[in-house]
Amino acid sequence: CTSSDNTVVLLFNTPPNADAGSDVTLNCTTTSIQLSGSSSTITGSLGSYNLVETTGSGVIMGDVHAGNNVVLNGTDMTGNITAAGSTGTVVSVGGVITGNIDANGDINSSGTITGTVTHPIGTTYSGTVPGGGEIIGTPNIPVLPPPPADPLLISNATGLPAAPTP
């Protein structure tokens, strides 16, 4: 899936399990992965070169990595969040996050974070005190993998297939 500017959007690790209420939309216009669906449960890590966003309540059991922003609206999550964007609010979460958040920009939480929140000097964290504390320093953000020549694409799928075996 590429946008008009040829930016590639991927599910880096296709979630092996999703309940019947899940709906995954790859929004190529804004180069994002958008997860929608009420009471969805996604098991597996997600990644995008730009944005990972949820638009409904649900649960993610895995890490979320974004080259720019992460927006989890009312989503509970067990896993870590990383966001490499550096302008404005790059992570916005509104559920219970059982894990750490590392971001290069501002972080906003209207929910609960049990782990640490790490962001650089000159950026801010807004929300309840994280269980593991706030660290102002260098966030631990992984380098995203290069796109494969023929990525697996899912658009408006109900339920997701298991990742292919080698």
CSV table of N, CA and C in Angstrom, one decimal, residues 30-153:
chain,number,residue,atom,x,y,z
A,30,THR,N,-3.4,9.0,4.3
A,30,THR,CA,-2.6,9.7,5.4
A,30,THR,C,-1.5,8.8,5.9
A,31,THR,N,-1.2,7.7,5.2
A,31,THR,CA,-0.1,6.8,5.5
A,31,THR,C,-0.2,6.3,7.0
A,32,SER,N,-1.3,5.7,7.3
A,32,SER,CA,-1.4,5.3,8.7
A,32,SER,C,-2.0,3.9,8.8
A,33,ILE,N,-1.9,3.3,9.9
A,33,ILE,CA,-2.7,2.1,10.3
A,33,ILE,C,-3.8,2.5,11.2
A,34,GLN,N,-5.0,2.3,10.9
A,34,GLN,CA,-6.1,2.7,11.7
A,34,GLN,C,-6.9,1.5,12.2
A,35,LEU,N,-6.9,1.2,13.5
A,35,LEU,CA,-7.7,0.1,14.0
A,35,LEU,C,-9.0,0.6,14.5
A,36,SER,N,-10.1,0.1,14.0
A,36,SER,CA,-11.4,0.5,14.5
A,36,SER,C,-12.2,-0.7,14.8
A,37,GLY,N,-13.3,-0.5,15.6
A,37,GLY,CA,-14.1,-1.5,16.0
A,37,GLY,C,-14.3,-1.5,17.5
A,38,SER,N,-15.5,-1.7,17.9
A,38,SER,CA,-15.9,-1.6,19.3
A,38,SER,C,-15.4,-3.0,19.9
A,39,SER,N,-14.8,-2.9,21.0
A,39,SER,CA,-14.4,-4.1,21.8
A,39,SER,C,-13.5,-5.0,21.0
A,40,SER,N,-12.6,-4.5,20.2
A,40,SER,CA,-11.7,-5.3,19.4
A,40,SER,C,-10.5,-5.7,20.3
A,41,THR,N,-10.0,-6.9,20.0
A,41,THR,CA,-8.8,-7.4,20.7
A,41,THR,C,-7.8,-7.8,19.6
A,42,ILE,N,-6.7,-7.2,19.7
A,42,ILE,CA,-5.6,-7.5,18.7
A,42,ILE,C,-4.4,-8.1,19.5
A,43,THR,N,-3.9,-9.2,19.1
A,43,THR,CA,-2.8,-9.9,19.7
A,43,THR,C,-1.7,-9.9,18.7
A,44,GLY,N,-0.6,-9.1,19.0
A,44,GLY,CA,0.5,-9.0,18.1
A,44,GLY,C,1.0,-7.5,18.0
A,45,SER,N,2.2,-7.3,17.6
A,45,SER,CA,2.8,-6.0,17.5
A,45,SER,C,2.4,-5.3,16.2
A,46,LEU,N,2.3,-4.0,16.3
A,46,LEU,CA,1.9,-3.2,15.2
A,46,LEU,C,3.0,-2.1,14.9
A,47,GLY,N,3.2,-1.8,13.6
A,47,GLY,CA,4.1,-0.7,13.3
A,47,GLY,C,3.7,0.0,12.0
A,48,SER,N,4.1,1.3,12.0
A,48,SER,CA,3.9,2.1,10.8
A,48,SER,C,5.0,3.1,10.7
A,49,TYR,N,5.3,3.5,9.4
A,49,TYR,CA,6.3,4.5,9.3
A,49,TYR,C,5.8,5.9,9.6
A,50,ASN,N,4.5,6.0,9.8
A,50,ASN,CA,3.9,7.3,10.2
A,50,ASN,C,3.0,7.2,11.4
A,51,LEU,N,1.8,6.8,11.3
A,51,LEU,CA,0.8,6.8,12.4
A,51,LEU,C,0.2,5.5,12.7
A,52,VAL,N,0.0,5.1,13.9
A,52,VAL,CA,-0.8,4.0,14.4
A,52,VAL,C,-1.9,4.6,15.2
A,53,GLU,N,-3.2,4.4,14.9
A,53,GLU,CA,-4.3,5.0,15.5
A,53,GLU,C,-5.4,4.0,15.8
A,54,THR,N,-6.1,4.1,17.0
A,54,THR,CA,-7.3,3.4,17.2
A,54,THR,C,-8.4,4.4,17.3
A,55,THR,N,-9.6,4.0,16.8
A,55,THR,CA,-10.7,4.9,16.9
A,55,THR,C,-11.9,4.4,17.8
A,56,GLY,N,-11.7,3.3,18.4
A,56,GLY,CA,-12.7,2.7,19.3
A,56,GLY,C,-12.1,2.1,20.5
A,57,SER,N,-12.9,1.6,21.4
A,57,SER,CA,-12.4,0.9,22.5
A,57,SER,C,-11.9,-0.5,22.1
A,58,GLY,N,-11.0,-1.0,22.8
A,58,GLY,CA,-10.5,-2.3,22.5
A,58,GLY,C,-9.2,-2.6,23.3
A,59,VAL,N,-8.5,-3.7,22.9
A,59,VAL,CA,-7.4,-4.1,23.6
A,59,VAL,C,-6.3,-4.5,22.6
A,60,ILE,N,-5.1,-4.1,22.9
A,60,ILE,CA,-3.9,-4.5,22.1
A,60,ILE,C,-3.0,-5.2,23.0
A,61,MET,N,-2.6,-6.4,22.6
A,61,MET,CA,-1.7,-7.3,23.4
A,61,MET,C,-0.4,-7.4,22.5
A,62,GLY,N,0.4,-6.4,22.6
A,62,GLY,CA,1.7,-6.3,21.8
A,62,GLY,C,2.2,-4.9,21.8
A,63,ASP,N,3.4,-4.7,21.2
A,63,ASP,CA,4.0,-3.4,21.1
A,63,ASP,C,3.4,-2.6,19.9
A,64,VAL,N,3.5,-1.3,20.0
A,64,VAL,CA,3.1,-0.4,19.0
A,64,VAL,C,4.3,0.5,18.7
A,65,HIS,N,4.8,0.5,17.4
A,65,HIS,CA,5.9,1.3,17.0
A,65,HIS,C,5.5,2.2,15.8
A,66,ALA,N,5.8,3.5,15.9
A,66,ALA,CA,5.4,4.4,14.9
A,66,ALA,C,6.6,5.3,14.5
A,67,GLY,N,6.8,5.6,13.3
A,67,GLY,CA,7.8,6.5,12.8
A,67,GLY,C,7.4,8.0,13.1
A,68,ASN,N,6.2,8.2,13.5
A,68,ASN,CA,5.7,9.6,13.8
A,68,ASN,C,4.9,9.5,15.0
A,69,ASN,N,3.6,9.2,14.9
A,69,ASN,CA,2.6,9.4,16.0
A,69,ASN,C,1.9,8.1,16.4
A,70,VAL,N,1.5,8.0,17.6
A,70,VAL,CA,0.6,6.9,18.1
A,70,VAL,C,-0.6,7.6,18.8
A,71,VAL,N,-1.8,7.2,18.4
A,71,VAL,CA,-3.0,7.8,19.0
A,71,VAL,C,-3.9,6.6,19.4
A,72,LEU,N,-4.0,6.3,20.7
A,72,LEU,CA,-4.9,5.2,21.1
A,72,LEU,C,-6.0,5.7,21.9
A,73,ASN,N,-7.2,5.8,21.2
A,73,ASN,CA,-8.4,6.4,21.9
A,73,ASN,C,-9.2,5.4,22.6
A,74,GLY,N,-9.1,5.4,23.9
A,74,GLY,CA,-9.9,4.4,24.7
A,74,GLY,C,-9.4,3.0,24.6
A,75,THR,N,-8.2,2.8,24.2
A,75,THR,CA,-7.7,1.4,24.0
A,75,THR,C,-6.8,1.0,25.2
A,76,ASP,N,-7.1,-0.1,25.8
A,76,ASP,CA,-6.2,-0.7,26.8
A,76,ASP,C,-5.1,-1.5,26.1
A,77,MET,N,-3.9,-1.5,26.7
A,77,MET,CA,-2.8,-2.1,26.0
A,77,MET,C,-1.8,-2.8,26.9
A,78,THR,N,-1.3,-4.0,26.6
A,78,THR,CA,-0.3,-4.6,27.3
A,78,THR,C,0.9,-4.7,26.3
A,79,GLY,N,1.9,-3.8,26.5
A,79,GLY,CA,3.0,-3.8,25.6
A,79,GLY,C,3.6,-2.4,25.7
A,80,ASN,N,4.7,-2.1,24.9
A,80,ASN,CA,5.3,-0.9,24.9
A,80,ASN,C,5.0,0.0,23.7
A,81,ILE,N,5.1,1.3,23.8
A,81,ILE,CA,4.8,2.2,22.7
A,81,ILE,C,6.0,3.0,22.5
A,82,THR,N,6.4,3.1,21.2
A,82,THR,CA,7.4,4.0,20.8
A,82,THR,C,6.9,4.9,19.6
A,83,ALA,N,7.3,6.2,19.6
A,83,ALA,CA,7.0,7.1,18.6
A,83,ALA,C,8.2,8.0,18.3
A,84,ALA,N,8.6,8.0,17.0
A,84,ALA,CA,9.8,8.7,16.7
A,84,ALA,C,9.6,10.2,16.3
A,85,GLY,N,8.3,10.6,16.1
A,85,GLY,CA,8.0,11.9,15.8
A,85,GLY,C,8.5,12.9,16.8
A,86,SER,N,8.8,14.1,16.4
A,86,SER,CA,9.4,15.1,17.4
A,86,SER,C,8.7,16.4,17.4
A,87,THR,N,7.6,16.6,16.7
A,87,THR,CA,6.9,17.9,16.7
A,87,THR,C,5.5,17.7,17.3
A,88,GLY,N,5.3,18.5,18.4
A,88,GLY,CA,4.0,18.5,19.0
A,88,GLY,C,3.7,17.2,19.8
A,89,THR,N,2.5,16.9,20.0
A,89,THR,CA,2.1,15.6,20.7
A,89,THR,C,2.2,14.4,19.8
A,90,VAL,N,3.2,13.5,20.1
A,90,VAL,CA,3.4,12.4,19.2
A,90,VAL,C,2.8,11.1,19.8
A,91,VAL,N,2.5,11.1,21.1
A,91,VAL,CA,1.7,10.0,21.7
A,91,VAL,C,0.6,10.5,22.5
A,92,SER,N,-0.6,10.0,22.2
A,92,SER,CA,-1.8,10.4,22.9
A,92,SER,C,-2.6,9.1,23.2
A,93,VAL,N,-2.7,8.8,24.5
A,93,VAL,CA,-3.4,7.5,24.9
A,93,VAL,C,-4.5,7.8,25.9
A,94,GLY,N,-5.5,7.0,25.9
A,94,GLY,CA,-6.7,7.2,26.7
A,94,GLY,C,-7.2,6.0,27.4
A,95,GLY,N,-6.4,5.0,27.6
A,95,GLY,CA,-6.8,3.7,28.2
A,95,GLY,C,-5.7,3.4,29.3
A,96,VAL,N,-5.8,2.1,29.7
A,96,VAL,CA,-4.8,1.6,30.6
A,96,VAL,C,-3.6,1.0,29.8
A,97,ILE,N,-2.4,1.6,30.0
A,97,ILE,CA,-1.3,1.1,29.3
A,97,ILE,C,-0.4,0.3,30.3
A,98,THR,N,-0.3,-1.0,30.1
A,98,THR,CA,0.6,-1.8,30.9
A,98,THR,C,1.9,-2.0,30.2
A,99,GLY,N,2.8,-1.0,30.3
A,99,GLY,CA,4.0,-1.0,29.6
A,99,GLY,C,4.6,0.3,29.7
A,100,ASN,N,5.7,0.5,28.9
A,100,ASN,CA,6.4,1.8,28.8
A,100,ASN,C,6.1,2.6,27.6
A,101,ILE,N,6.3,3.9,27.7
A,101,ILE,CA,6.1,4.8,26.5
A,101,ILE,C,7.5,5.5,26.3
A,102,ASP,N,8.0,5.4,25.1
A,102,ASP,CA,9.2,6.2,24.7
A,102,ASP,C,8.9,7.0,23.5
A,103,ALA,N,9.1,8.3,23.6
A,103,ALA,CA,8.7,9.2,22.4
A,103,ALA,C,9.7,10.3,22.3
A,104,ASN,N,9.9,10.8,21.1
A,104,ASN,CA,10.8,11.9,20.8
A,104,ASN,C,10.1,13.3,21.0
A,105,GLY,N,8.7,13.2,21.2
A,105,GLY,CA,8.0,14.5,21.3
A,105,GLY,C,7.1,14.4,22.5
A,106,ASP,N,6.1,15.3,22.5
A,106,ASP,CA,5.2,15.4,23.7
A,106,ASP,C,4.3,14.2,23.8
A,107,ILE,N,4.0,13.8,25.1
A,107,ILE,CA,3.1,12.7,25.4
A,107,ILE,C,1.9,13.2,26.2
A,108,ASN,N,0.7,12.7,25.8
A,108,ASN,CA,-0.5,13.1,26.6
A,108,ASN,C,-1.2,11.9,26.9
A,109,SER,N,-1.6,11.7,28.2
A,109,SER,CA,-2.4,10.6,28.6
A,109,SER,C,-3.5,11.0,29.5
A,110,SER,N,-4.7,10.5,29.1
A,110,SER,CA,-5.9,10.7,29.9
A,110,SER,C,-6.2,9.4,30.7
A,111,GLY,N,-5.3,8.4,30.5
A,111,GLY,CA,-5.6,7.1,31.2
A,111,GLY,C,-4.5,6.8,32.2
A,112,THR,N,-4.2,5.5,32.4
A,112,THR,CA,-3.2,5.1,33.4
A,112,THR,C,-2.1,4.4,32.7
A,113,ILE,N,-0.8,4.7,33.1
A,113,ILE,CA,0.4,4.1,32.5
A,113,ILE,C,1.1,3.4,33.7
A,114,THR,N,1.3,2.1,33.6
A,114,THR,CA,1.9,1.4,34.7
A,114,THR,C,3.5,1.4,34.6
A,115,GLY,N,4.0,1.6,33.5
A,115,GLY,CA,5.5,1.7,33.3
A,115,GLY,C,6.0,3.1,33.3
A,116,THR,N,7.2,3.2,32.7
A,116,THR,CA,7.9,4.5,32.6
A,116,THR,C,7.4,5.3,31.3
A,117,VAL,N,7.5,6.6,31.4
A,117,VAL,CA,7.3,7.5,30.3
A,117,VAL,C,8.6,8.2,30.1
A,118,THR,N,9.2,8.0,28.9
A,118,THR,CA,10.5,8.6,28.6
A,118,THR,C,10.4,9.6,27.4
A,119,HIS,N,10.9,10.8,27.6
A,119,HIS,CA,10.9,11.8,26.5
A,119,HIS,C,12.1,12.7,26.7
A,120,PRO,N,12.6,13.3,25.6
A,120,PRO,CA,13.8,14.2,25.7
A,120,PRO,C,13.5,15.5,26.4
A,121,ILE,N,14.6,16.2,26.8
A,121,ILE,CA,14.5,17.5,27.3
A,121,ILE,C,13.9,18.4,26.2
A,122,GLY,N,13.0,19.3,26.7
A,122,GLY,CA,12.3,20.2,25.7
A,122,GLY,C,11.0,19.7,25.3
A,123,THR,N,10.6,18.5,25.7
A,123,THR,CA,9.3,18.0,25.4
A,123,THR,C,8.6,17.8,26.7
A,124,THR,N,7.3,17.5,26.7
A,124,THR,CA,6.5,17.4,27.9
A,124,THR,C,5.7,16.1,28.0
A,125,TYR,N,5.4,15.7,29.2
A,125,TYR,CA,4.4,14.6,29.5
A,125,TYR,C,3.3,15.3,30.3
A,126,SER,N,2.0,15.0,29.8
A,126,SER,CA,0.9,15.5,30.5
A,126,SER,C,0.0,14.3,30.8
A,127,GLY,N,-0.4,14.2,32.1
A,127,GLY,CA,-1.3,13.1,32.5
A,127,GLY,C,-1.0,12.7,34.0
A,128,THR,N,-1.6,11.6,34.4
A,128,THR,CA,-1.4,11.1,35.7
A,128,THR,C,0.1,10.6,35.9
A,129,VAL,N,0.6,10.5,37.1
A,129,VAL,CA,1.9,10.1,37.3
A,129,VAL,C,2.1,8.6,36.9
A,130,PRO,N,3.0,8.3,35.9
A,130,PRO,CA,3.1,6.9,35.5
A,130,PRO,C,3.7,6.1,36.7
A,131,GLY,N,3.2,4.8,36.7
A,131,GLY,CA,3.7,3.9,37.8
A,131,GLY,C,5.2,3.8,37.9
A,132,GLY,N,5.9,3.8,36.7
A,132,GLY,CA,7.3,3.6,36.7
A,132,GLY,C,8.0,5.0,36.7
A,133,GLY,N,7.3,6.1,36.7
A,133,GLY,CA,7.9,7.4,36.8
A,133,GLY,C,8.1,8.0,35.4
A,134,GLU,N,8.4,9.3,35.4
A,134,GLU,CA,8.7,10.0,34.2
A,134,GLU,C,10.2,10.2,34.1
A,135,ILE,N,10.8,9.9,32.9
A,135,ILE,CA,12.2,10.0,32.7
A,135,ILE,C,12.4,11.1,31.6
A,136,ILE,N,13.1,12.1,31.9
A,136,ILE,CA,13.4,13.1,30.9
A,136,ILE,C,14.8,12.8,30.4
A,137,GLY,N,14.9,12.2,29.2
A,137,GLY,CA,16.2,11.8,28.7
A,137,GLY,C,16.0,11.2,27.3
A,138,THR,N,17.0,10.4,26.9
A,138,THR,CA,16.9,9.8,25.6
A,138,THR,C,16.0,8.6,25.5
A,139,PRO,N,14.9,8.7,24.7
A,139,PRO,CA,14.0,7.5,24.7
A,139,PRO,C,14.6,6.4,23.9
A,140,ASN,N,14.1,5.2,24.2
A,140,ASN,CA,14.6,3.9,23.5
A,140,ASN,C,13.7,3.6,22.4
A,141,ILE,N,14.0,4.1,21.2
A,141,ILE,CA,13.1,4.0,20.0
A,141,ILE,C,13.9,3.1,19.0
A,142,PRO,N,13.3,2.0,18.6
A,142,PRO,CA,13.9,1.1,17.6
A,142,PRO,C,13.9,1.7,16.2
A,143,VAL,N,14.9,1.2,15.4
A,143,VAL,CA,14.9,1.6,14.0
A,143,VAL,C,13.9,0.7,13.3
A,144,LEU,N,13.0,1.3,12.6
A,144,LEU,CA,11.9,0.5,11.9
A,144,LEU,C,12.6,-0.3,10.7
A,145,PRO,N,12.0,-1.5,10.5
A,145,PRO,CA,12.6,-2.3,9.4
A,145,PRO,C,12.3,-1.7,8.0
A,146,PRO,N,13.1,-2.0,7.0
A,146,PRO,CA,12.8,-1.6,5.7
A,146,PRO,C,11.6,-2.3,5.1
A,147,PRO,N,10.9,-1.7,4.2
A,147,PRO,CA,9.7,-2.4,3.7
A,147,PRO,C,10.1,-3.6,2.8
A,148,PRO,N,9.3,-4.6,2.9
A,148,PRO,CA,9.6,-5.8,2.0
A,148,PRO,C,9.2,-5.5,0.6
A,149,ALA,N,9.7,-6.3,-0.4
A,149,ALA,CA,9.3,-6.0,-1.8
A,149,ALA,C,7.9,-6.3,-2.0
A,150,ASP,N,7.2,-7.2,-1.3
A,150,ASP,CA,5.8,-7.5,-1.5
A,150,ASP,C,5.1,-7.7,-0.2
A,151,PRO,N,4.8,-6.6,0.4
A,151,PRO,CA,4.1,-6.7,1.8
A,151,PRO,C,2.7,-7.3,1.7
A,152,LEU,N,2.4,-7.9,2.8
A,152,LEU,CA,1.0,-8.4,3.0
A,152,LEU,C,0.1,-7.2,3.4
A,153,LEU,N,-0.9,-7.0,2.6
A,153,LEU,CA,-1.8,-5.9,2.9
A,153,LEU,C,-3.2,-6.4,3.3
